[in-house]
Amino acid sequence: MKIKYAAVLVLMLFLCAMLPGKTAKAASYNVTFNDPSCYVGDSVTVTMTVSPAAASIDLRLAYSAEYLSMTGYSGGLGNATISYTANSISVNDYASSGAKTATYSFTFKTLKAGRGSVTISEVIEITDTNGDPYSPGHEGNSAVTINQRPTASSEARLASLTIVPGSWNRSFDPDVTEYSINVDANTSALTLQYSVKESHATVGYWPYSQPGKIVVDVGTTNFYVKVTAQDGS
Protein backbone atom coordinates (compact mmCIF):
# COMPACT_ATOMS: atom_id res chain seq x y z
CA MET A 1 0.00 0.00 0.00
CA LYS A 2 2.78 2.49 0.76
CA ILE A 3 4.35 1.87 -2.63
CA LYS A 4 1.02 2.48 -4.37
CA TYR A 5 0.52 5.83 -2.60
CA ALA A 6 4.04 6.91 -3.52
CA ALA A 7 3.42 6.16 -7.19
CA VAL A 8 0.22 8.17 -7.20
CA LEU A 9 1.96 11.11 -5.52
CA VAL A 10 4.77 11.13 -8.05
CA LEU A 11 2.31 11.00 -10.92
CA MET A 12 0.32 13.94 -9.55
CA LEU A 13 3.46 16.04 -9.12
CA PHE A 14 4.53 15.19 -12.64
CA LEU A 15 1.17 16.25 -14.10
CA CYS A 16 1.30 19.52 -12.21
CA ALA A 17 4.74 20.26 -13.59
CA MET A 18 3.45 19.74 -17.13
CA LEU A 19 0.64 22.30 -16.86
CA PRO A 20 1.48 25.49 -18.88
CA GLY A 21 2.08 28.61 -16.82
CA LYS A 22 0.26 31.92 -17.53
CA THR A 23 2.34 34.93 -18.48
CA ALA A 24 1.08 38.52 -18.35
CA LYS A 25 0.97 40.28 -21.70
CA ALA A 26 2.91 43.55 -21.66
CA ALA A 27 0.85 46.71 -22.29
CA SER A 28 1.44 48.70 -25.47
CA TYR A 29 2.13 52.39 -25.86
CA ASN A 30 -0.06 54.70 -27.93
CA VAL A 31 1.29 57.86 -29.61
CA THR A 32 -1.25 60.16 -31.26
CA PHE A 33 -1.12 63.56 -32.98
CA ASN A 34 -3.50 66.31 -34.04
CA ASP A 35 -3.95 67.37 -37.68
CA PRO A 36 -4.00 71.18 -37.74
CA SER A 37 -4.96 73.45 -40.64
CA CYS A 38 -3.58 76.97 -41.16
CA TYR A 39 -2.33 79.55 -43.65
CA VAL A 40 1.11 80.19 -45.09
CA GLY A 41 3.14 82.28 -42.65
CA ASP A 42 1.08 81.25 -39.61
CA SER A 43 2.44 79.77 -36.40
CA VAL A 44 0.95 76.30 -36.02
CA THR A 45 1.03 73.88 -33.08
CA VAL A 46 1.33 70.11 -33.45
CA THR A 47 0.44 68.18 -30.29
CA MET A 48 1.73 64.70 -29.52
CA THR A 49 0.14 62.61 -26.74
CA VAL A 50 1.82 59.51 -25.29
CA SER A 51 -0.32 57.02 -23.35
CA PRO A 52 -0.88 55.09 -21.14
CA ALA A 53 0.86 56.68 -18.15
CA ALA A 54 4.61 56.74 -18.75
CA ALA A 55 7.56 57.18 -16.41
CA SER A 56 10.03 57.88 -19.21
CA ILE A 57 9.89 58.59 -22.94
CA ASP A 58 12.72 58.41 -25.45
CA LEU A 59 11.82 58.84 -29.11
CA ARG A 60 12.71 60.62 -32.35
CA LEU A 61 10.49 62.54 -34.76
CA ALA A 62 10.91 63.79 -38.31
CA TYR A 63 9.14 66.73 -39.92
CA SER A 64 8.95 68.13 -43.46
CA ALA A 65 11.37 71.06 -43.56
CA GLU A 66 10.03 72.07 -46.96
CA TYR A 67 6.78 73.20 -45.30
CA LEU A 68 7.64 73.67 -41.62
CA SER A 69 10.27 75.48 -39.59
CA MET A 70 10.30 74.57 -35.88
CA THR A 71 10.27 77.46 -33.43
CA GLY A 72 9.62 75.94 -29.98
CA TYR A 73 8.07 73.30 -27.74
CA SER A 74 6.43 72.74 -24.35
CA GLY A 75 4.84 70.03 -22.20
CA GLY A 76 5.89 66.51 -21.28
CA LEU A 77 6.56 64.59 -18.07
CA GLY A 78 8.34 67.45 -16.35
CA ASN A 79 11.99 66.81 -17.19
CA ALA A 80 12.03 67.00 -20.96
CA THR A 81 15.23 67.40 -22.92
CA ILE A 82 14.12 68.28 -26.43
CA SER A 83 16.44 69.21 -29.25
CA TYR A 84 15.71 69.79 -32.91
CA THR A 85 17.42 70.30 -36.24
CA ALA A 86 16.09 71.48 -39.60
CA ASN A 87 14.02 68.31 -40.02
CA SER A 88 14.16 66.20 -36.82
CA ILE A 89 13.20 66.33 -33.14
CA SER A 90 14.70 64.36 -30.24
CA VAL A 91 12.56 63.82 -27.13
CA ASN A 92 14.07 62.45 -23.91
CA ASP A 93 11.86 62.89 -20.86
CA TYR A 94 11.06 61.36 -17.46
CA ALA A 95 8.71 61.93 -14.54
CA SER A 96 10.16 62.90 -11.17
CA SER A 97 7.83 60.38 -9.53
CA GLY A 98 5.19 57.94 -10.73
CA ALA A 99 3.92 58.07 -14.29
CA LYS A 100 1.43 60.06 -16.31
CA THR A 101 0.07 60.59 -19.79
CA ALA A 102 2.34 63.07 -21.55
CA THR A 103 1.32 65.76 -24.05
CA TYR A 104 3.90 67.73 -26.01
CA SER A 105 3.30 70.86 -28.10
CA PHE A 106 5.65 71.59 -30.99
CA THR A 107 5.31 74.98 -32.70
CA PHE A 108 6.26 75.64 -36.31
CA LYS A 109 6.18 78.50 -38.78
CA THR A 110 4.55 77.46 -42.04
CA LEU A 111 6.64 78.13 -45.13
CA LYS A 112 4.46 77.39 -48.16
CA ALA A 113 1.10 75.97 -49.17
CA GLY A 114 0.75 72.21 -49.22
CA ARG A 115 0.75 69.30 -46.78
CA GLY A 116 3.41 69.22 -44.07
CA SER A 117 3.92 66.28 -41.74
CA VAL A 118 5.38 65.25 -38.39
CA THR A 119 6.11 61.53 -38.08
CA ILE A 120 7.77 59.12 -35.65
CA SER A 121 11.11 57.97 -36.95
CA GLU A 122 12.10 55.85 -33.91
CA VAL A 123 10.71 54.92 -30.50
CA ILE A 124 13.72 53.97 -28.41
CA GLU A 125 11.80 53.26 -25.20
CA ILE A 126 8.65 54.22 -23.32
CA THR A 127 8.44 52.81 -19.79
CA ASP A 128 5.68 52.35 -17.22
CA THR A 129 5.72 53.36 -13.56
CA ASN A 130 7.82 50.26 -12.69
CA GLY A 131 10.44 51.14 -15.27
CA ASP A 132 9.38 48.28 -17.56
CA PRO A 133 9.21 49.09 -21.28
CA TYR A 134 5.86 49.12 -23.04
CA SER A 135 5.45 46.93 -26.09
CA PRO A 136 5.31 48.68 -29.48
CA GLY A 137 1.81 49.97 -30.18
CA HIS A 138 0.09 52.61 -32.27
CA GLU A 139 2.44 55.19 -33.76
CA GLY A 140 0.45 58.02 -35.32
CA ASN A 141 1.55 61.06 -37.30
CA SER A 142 0.42 64.62 -37.93
CA ALA A 143 -0.76 65.98 -41.28
CA VAL A 144 -0.49 69.78 -41.37
CA THR A 145 -2.68 71.35 -44.05
CA ILE A 146 -1.22 74.70 -45.14
CA ASN A 147 -3.49 76.90 -47.24
CA GLN A 148 -2.59 79.90 -49.33
CA ARG A 149 -3.88 82.99 -47.55
CA PRO A 150 -6.69 84.57 -49.58
CA THR A 151 -6.09 88.04 -50.95
CA ALA A 152 -8.14 90.64 -49.11
CA SER A 153 -10.70 92.42 -51.28
CA SER A 154 -10.35 96.15 -52.03
CA GLU A 155 -14.02 96.49 -53.05
CA ALA A 156 -15.55 99.32 -51.01
CA ARG A 157 -18.73 100.19 -52.90
CA LEU A 158 -22.40 99.75 -52.13
CA ALA A 159 -24.57 97.49 -54.23
CA SER A 160 -27.76 99.32 -53.31
CA LEU A 161 -28.91 102.36 -51.35
CA THR A 162 -32.53 103.27 -50.66
CA ILE A 163 -34.32 105.71 -48.36
CA VAL A 164 -37.66 105.16 -46.59
CA PRO A 165 -39.98 106.96 -46.98
CA GLY A 166 -39.27 108.66 -50.30
CA SER A 167 -36.69 108.33 -53.02
CA TRP A 168 -33.37 109.89 -53.97
CA ASN A 169 -32.98 112.75 -56.40
CA ARG A 170 -31.24 110.33 -58.79
CA SER A 171 -31.04 106.62 -59.52
CA PHE A 172 -28.48 104.74 -57.43
CA ASP A 173 -25.05 104.24 -58.97
CA PRO A 174 -22.20 102.53 -56.99
CA ASP A 175 -19.79 105.17 -58.27
CA VAL A 176 -21.94 108.16 -57.27
CA THR A 177 -21.22 109.28 -53.71
CA GLU A 178 -23.77 112.05 -53.09
CA TYR A 179 -27.57 111.85 -52.95
CA SER A 180 -30.31 114.12 -51.61
CA ILE A 181 -34.02 113.95 -50.80
CA ASN A 182 -36.66 116.57 -50.03
CA VAL A 183 -39.19 115.77 -47.29
CA ASP A 184 -42.09 117.68 -45.76
CA ALA A 185 -41.92 119.39 -42.39
CA ASN A 186 -43.79 116.57 -40.64
CA THR A 187 -41.04 114.02 -41.36
CA SER A 188 -38.92 113.44 -38.26
CA ALA A 189 -36.80 110.48 -39.33
CA LEU A 190 -35.74 108.51 -42.38
CA THR A 191 -34.42 104.96 -42.64
CA LEU A 192 -31.45 104.18 -44.84
CA GLN A 193 -31.29 100.71 -46.38
CA TYR A 194 -28.25 99.36 -48.23
CA SER A 195 -26.23 96.35 -49.28
CA VAL A 196 -22.51 96.03 -50.04
CA LYS A 197 -20.92 94.64 -53.21
CA GLU A 198 -18.41 92.52 -51.26
CA SER A 199 -19.58 90.63 -48.17
CA HIS A 200 -16.46 91.40 -46.07
CA ALA A 201 -16.84 95.17 -46.45
CA THR A 202 -18.07 97.07 -43.39
CA VAL A 203 -20.27 100.14 -43.19
CA GLY A 204 -19.98 103.03 -40.73
CA TYR A 205 -22.33 105.97 -40.11
CA TRP A 206 -22.09 109.41 -38.59
CA PRO A 207 -23.13 111.62 -36.89
CA TYR A 208 -25.68 109.00 -35.75
CA SER A 209 -24.78 105.76 -34.02
CA GLN A 210 -27.95 103.86 -34.88
CA PRO A 211 -27.33 102.09 -38.22
CA GLY A 212 -29.46 103.37 -41.05
CA LYS A 213 -31.58 105.87 -39.10
CA ILE A 214 -31.47 109.56 -39.97
CA VAL A 215 -33.01 112.10 -37.61
CA VAL A 216 -34.41 114.96 -39.69
CA ASP A 217 -34.39 118.58 -38.49
CA VAL A 218 -35.81 121.65 -40.15
CA GLY A 219 -33.37 122.80 -42.80
CA THR A 220 -30.58 120.71 -44.27
CA THR A 221 -29.55 117.48 -42.54
CA ASN A 222 -26.30 115.83 -43.59
CA PHE A 223 -25.74 112.12 -43.07
CA TYR A 224 -22.61 110.24 -44.02
CA VAL A 225 -21.98 106.60 -44.88
CA LYS A 226 -18.50 105.15 -45.14
CA VAL A 227 -17.73 101.75 -46.69
CA THR A 228 -14.43 100.11 -45.69
CA ALA A 229 -13.06 97.27 -47.81
CA GLN A 230 -11.69 94.03 -46.39
CA ASP A 231 -8.12 95.23 -47.00
CA GLY A 232 -8.79 98.43 -45.02
CA SER A 233 -9.06 100.75 -47.99
GROMACS .gro file of C-alpha atoms in nm:
model
  233
    1MET     CA    1   0.000   0.000   0.000
    2LYS     CA    2   0.278   0.249   0.076
    3ILE     CA    3   0.435   0.187  -0.263
    4LYS     CA    4   0.102   0.248  -0.437
    5TYR     CA    5   0.052   0.583  -0.260
    6ALA     CA    6   0.404   0.691  -0.352
    7ALA     CA    7   0.342   0.616  -0.719
    8VAL     CA    8   0.022   0.817  -0.720
    9LEU     CA    9   0.196   1.111  -0.552
   10VAL     CA   10   0.477   1.113  -0.805
   11LEU     CA   11   0.231   1.100  -1.092
   12MET     CA   12   0.032   1.394  -0.955
   13LEU     CA   13   0.346   1.604  -0.912
   14PHE     CA   14   0.453   1.519  -1.264
   15LEU     CA   15   0.117   1.625  -1.410
   16CYS     CA   16   0.130   1.952  -1.221
   17ALA     CA   17   0.474   2.026  -1.359
   18MET     CA   18   0.345   1.974  -1.713
   19LEU     CA   19   0.064   2.230  -1.686
   20PRO     CA   20   0.148   2.549  -1.888
   21GLY     CA   21   0.208   2.861  -1.682
   22LYS     CA   22   0.026   3.192  -1.753
   23THR     CA   23   0.234   3.493  -1.848
   24ALA     CA   24   0.108   3.852  -1.835
   25LYS     CA   25   0.097   4.028  -2.170
   26ALA     CA   26   0.291   4.355  -2.166
   27ALA     CA   27   0.085   4.671  -2.229
   28SER     CA   28   0.144   4.870  -2.547
   29TYR     CA   29   0.213   5.239  -2.586
   30ASN     CA   30  -0.006   5.470  -2.793
   31VAL     CA   31   0.129   5.786  -2.961
   32THR     CA   32  -0.125   6.016  -3.126
   33PHE     CA   33  -0.112   6.356  -3.298
   34ASN     CA   34  -0.350   6.631  -3.404
   35ASP     CA   35  -0.395   6.737  -3.768
   36PRO     CA   36  -0.400   7.118  -3.774
   37SER     CA   37  -0.496   7.345  -4.064
   38CYS     CA   38  -0.358   7.697  -4.116
   39TYR     CA   39  -0.233   7.955  -4.365
   40VAL     CA   40   0.111   8.019  -4.509
   41GLY     CA   41   0.314   8.228  -4.265
   42ASP     CA   42   0.108   8.125  -3.961
   43SER     CA   43   0.244   7.977  -3.640
   44VAL     CA   44   0.095   7.630  -3.602
   45THR     CA   45   0.103   7.388  -3.308
   46VAL     CA   46   0.133   7.011  -3.345
   47THR     CA   47   0.044   6.818  -3.029
   48MET     CA   48   0.173   6.470  -2.952
   49THR     CA   49   0.014   6.261  -2.674
   50VAL     CA   50   0.182   5.951  -2.529
   51SER     CA   51  -0.032   5.702  -2.335
   52PRO     CA   52  -0.088   5.509  -2.114
   53ALA     CA   53   0.086   5.668  -1.815
   54ALA     CA   54   0.461   5.674  -1.875
   55ALA     CA   55   0.756   5.718  -1.641
   56SER     CA   56   1.003   5.788  -1.921
   57ILE     CA   57   0.989   5.859  -2.294
   58ASP     CA   58   1.272   5.841  -2.545
   59LEU     CA   59   1.182   5.884  -2.911
   60ARG     CA   60   1.271   6.062  -3.235
   61LEU     CA   61   1.049   6.254  -3.476
   62ALA     CA   62   1.091   6.379  -3.831
   63TYR     CA   63   0.914   6.673  -3.992
   64SER     CA   64   0.895   6.813  -4.346
   65ALA     CA   65   1.137   7.106  -4.356
   66GLU     CA   66   1.003   7.207  -4.696
   67TYR     CA   67   0.678   7.320  -4.530
   68LEU     CA   68   0.764   7.367  -4.162
   69SER     CA   69   1.027   7.548  -3.959
   70MET     CA   70   1.030   7.457  -3.588
   71THR     CA   71   1.027   7.746  -3.343
   72GLY     CA   72   0.962   7.594  -2.998
   73TYR     CA   73   0.807   7.330  -2.774
   74SER     CA   74   0.643   7.274  -2.435
   75GLY     CA   75   0.484   7.003  -2.220
   76GLY     CA   76   0.589   6.651  -2.128
   77LEU     CA   77   0.656   6.459  -1.807
   78GLY     CA   78   0.834   6.745  -1.635
   79ASN     CA   79   1.199   6.681  -1.719
   80ALA     CA   80   1.203   6.700  -2.096
   81THR     CA   81   1.523   6.740  -2.292
   82ILE     CA   82   1.412   6.828  -2.643
   83SER     CA   83   1.644   6.921  -2.925
   84TYR     CA   84   1.571   6.979  -3.291
   85THR     CA   85   1.742   7.030  -3.624
   86ALA     CA   86   1.609   7.148  -3.960
   87ASN     CA   87   1.402   6.831  -4.002
   88SER     CA   88   1.416   6.620  -3.682
   89ILE     CA   89   1.320   6.633  -3.314
   90SER     CA   90   1.470   6.436  -3.024
   91VAL     CA   91   1.256   6.382  -2.713
   92ASN     CA   92   1.407   6.245  -2.391
   93ASP     CA   93   1.186   6.289  -2.086
   94TYR     CA   94   1.106   6.136  -1.746
   95ALA     CA   95   0.871   6.193  -1.454
   96SER     CA   96   1.016   6.290  -1.117
   97SER     CA   97   0.783   6.038  -0.953
   98GLY     CA   98   0.519   5.794  -1.073
   99ALA     CA   99   0.392   5.807  -1.429
  100LYS     CA  100   0.143   6.006  -1.631
  101THR     CA  101   0.007   6.059  -1.979
  102ALA     CA  102   0.234   6.307  -2.155
  103THR     CA  103   0.132   6.576  -2.405
  104TYR     CA  104   0.390   6.773  -2.601
  105SER     CA  105   0.330   7.086  -2.810
  106PHE     CA  106   0.565   7.159  -3.099
  107THR     CA  107   0.531   7.498  -3.270
  108PHE     CA  108   0.626   7.564  -3.631
  109LYS     CA  109   0.618   7.850  -3.878
  110THR     CA  110   0.455   7.746  -4.204
  111LEU     CA  111   0.664   7.813  -4.513
  112LYS     CA  112   0.446   7.739  -4.816
  113ALA     CA  113   0.110   7.597  -4.917
  114GLY     CA  114   0.075   7.221  -4.922
  115ARG     CA  115   0.075   6.930  -4.678
  116GLY     CA  116   0.341   6.922  -4.407
  117SER     CA  117   0.392   6.628  -4.174
  118VAL     CA  118   0.538   6.525  -3.839
  119THR     CA  119   0.611   6.153  -3.808
  120ILE     CA  120   0.777   5.912  -3.565
  121SER     CA  121   1.111   5.797  -3.695
  122GLU     CA  122   1.210   5.585  -3.391
  123VAL     CA  123   1.071   5.492  -3.050
  124ILE     CA  124   1.372   5.397  -2.841
  125GLU     CA  125   1.180   5.326  -2.520
  126ILE     CA  126   0.865   5.422  -2.332
  127THR     CA  127   0.844   5.281  -1.979
  128ASP     CA  128   0.568   5.235  -1.722
  129THR     CA  129   0.572   5.336  -1.356
  130ASN     CA  130   0.782   5.026  -1.269
  131GLY     CA  131   1.044   5.114  -1.527
  132ASP     CA  132   0.938   4.828  -1.756
  133PRO     CA  133   0.921   4.909  -2.128
  134TYR     CA  134   0.586   4.912  -2.304
  135SER     CA  135   0.545   4.693  -2.609
  136PRO     CA  136   0.531   4.868  -2.948
  137GLY     CA  137   0.181   4.997  -3.018
  138HIS     CA  138   0.009   5.261  -3.227
  139GLU     CA  139   0.244   5.519  -3.376
  140GLY     CA  140   0.045   5.802  -3.532
  141ASN     CA  141   0.155   6.106  -3.730
  142SER     CA  142   0.042   6.462  -3.793
  143ALA     CA  143  -0.076   6.598  -4.128
  144VAL     CA  144  -0.049   6.978  -4.137
  145THR     CA  145  -0.268   7.135  -4.405
  146ILE     CA  146  -0.122   7.470  -4.514
  147ASN     CA  147  -0.349   7.690  -4.724
  148GLN     CA  148  -0.259   7.990  -4.933
  149ARG     CA  149  -0.388   8.299  -4.755
  150PRO     CA  150  -0.669   8.457  -4.958
  151THR     CA  151  -0.609   8.804  -5.095
  152ALA     CA  152  -0.814   9.064  -4.911
  153SER     CA  153  -1.070   9.242  -5.128
  154SER     CA  154  -1.035   9.615  -5.203
  155GLU     CA  155  -1.402   9.649  -5.305
  156ALA     CA  156  -1.555   9.932  -5.101
  157ARG     CA  157  -1.873  10.019  -5.290
  158LEU     CA  158  -2.240   9.975  -5.213
  159ALA     CA  159  -2.457   9.749  -5.423
  160SER     CA  160  -2.776   9.932  -5.331
  161LEU     CA  161  -2.891  10.236  -5.135
  162THR     CA  162  -3.253  10.327  -5.066
  163ILE     CA  163  -3.432  10.571  -4.836
  164VAL     CA  164  -3.766  10.516  -4.659
  165PRO     CA  165  -3.998  10.696  -4.698
  166GLY     CA  166  -3.927  10.866  -5.030
  167SER     CA  167  -3.669  10.833  -5.302
  168TRP     CA  168  -3.337  10.989  -5.397
  169ASN     CA  169  -3.298  11.275  -5.640
  170ARG     CA  170  -3.124  11.033  -5.879
  171SER     CA  171  -3.104  10.662  -5.952
  172PHE     CA  172  -2.848  10.474  -5.743
  173ASP     CA  173  -2.505  10.424  -5.897
  174PRO     CA  174  -2.220  10.253  -5.699
  175ASP     CA  175  -1.979  10.517  -5.827
  176VAL     CA  176  -2.194  10.816  -5.727
  177THR     CA  177  -2.122  10.928  -5.371
  178GLU     CA  178  -2.377  11.205  -5.309
  179TYR     CA  179  -2.757  11.185  -5.295
  180SER     CA  180  -3.031  11.412  -5.161
  181ILE     CA  181  -3.402  11.395  -5.080
  182ASN     CA  182  -3.666  11.657  -5.003
  183VAL     CA  183  -3.919  11.577  -4.729
  184ASP     CA  184  -4.209  11.768  -4.576
  185ALA     CA  185  -4.192  11.939  -4.239
  186ASN     CA  186  -4.379  11.657  -4.064
  187THR     CA  187  -4.104  11.402  -4.136
  188SER     CA  188  -3.892  11.344  -3.826
  189ALA     CA  189  -3.680  11.048  -3.933
  190LEU     CA  190  -3.574  10.851  -4.238
  191THR     CA  191  -3.442  10.496  -4.264
  192LEU     CA  192  -3.145  10.418  -4.484
  193GLN     CA  193  -3.129  10.071  -4.638
  194TYR     CA  194  -2.825   9.936  -4.823
  195SER     CA  195  -2.623   9.635  -4.928
  196VAL     CA  196  -2.251   9.603  -5.004
  197LYS     CA  197  -2.092   9.464  -5.321
  198GLU     CA  198  -1.841   9.252  -5.126
  199SER     CA  199  -1.958   9.063  -4.817
  200HIS     CA  200  -1.646   9.140  -4.607
  201ALA     CA  201  -1.684   9.517  -4.645
  202THR     CA  202  -1.807   9.707  -4.339
  203VAL     CA  203  -2.027  10.014  -4.319
  204GLY     CA  204  -1.998  10.303  -4.073
  205TYR     CA  205  -2.233  10.597  -4.011
  206TRP     CA  206  -2.209  10.941  -3.859
  207PRO     CA  207  -2.313  11.162  -3.689
  208TYR     CA  208  -2.568  10.900  -3.575
  209SER     CA  209  -2.478  10.576  -3.402
  210GLN     CA  210  -2.795  10.386  -3.488
  211PRO     CA  211  -2.733  10.209  -3.822
  212GLY     CA  212  -2.946  10.337  -4.105
  213LYS     CA  213  -3.158  10.587  -3.910
  214ILE     CA  214  -3.147  10.956  -3.997
  215VAL     CA  215  -3.301  11.210  -3.761
  216VAL     CA  216  -3.441  11.496  -3.969
  217ASP     CA  217  -3.439  11.858  -3.849
  218VAL     CA  218  -3.581  12.165  -4.015
  219GLY     CA  219  -3.337  12.280  -4.280
  220THR     CA  220  -3.058  12.071  -4.427
  221THR     CA  221  -2.955  11.748  -4.254
  222ASN     CA  222  -2.630  11.583  -4.359
  223PHE     CA  223  -2.574  11.212  -4.307
  224TYR     CA  224  -2.261  11.024  -4.402
  225VAL     CA  225  -2.198  10.660  -4.488
  226LYS     CA  226  -1.850  10.515  -4.514
  227VAL     CA  227  -1.773  10.175  -4.669
  228THR     CA  228  -1.443  10.011  -4.569
  229ALA     CA  229  -1.306   9.727  -4.781
  230GLN     CA  230  -1.169   9.403  -4.639
  231ASP     CA  231  -0.812   9.523  -4.700
  232GLY     CA  232  -0.879   9.843  -4.502
  233SER     CA  233  -0.906  10.075  -4.799
   0.00000   0.00000   0.00000
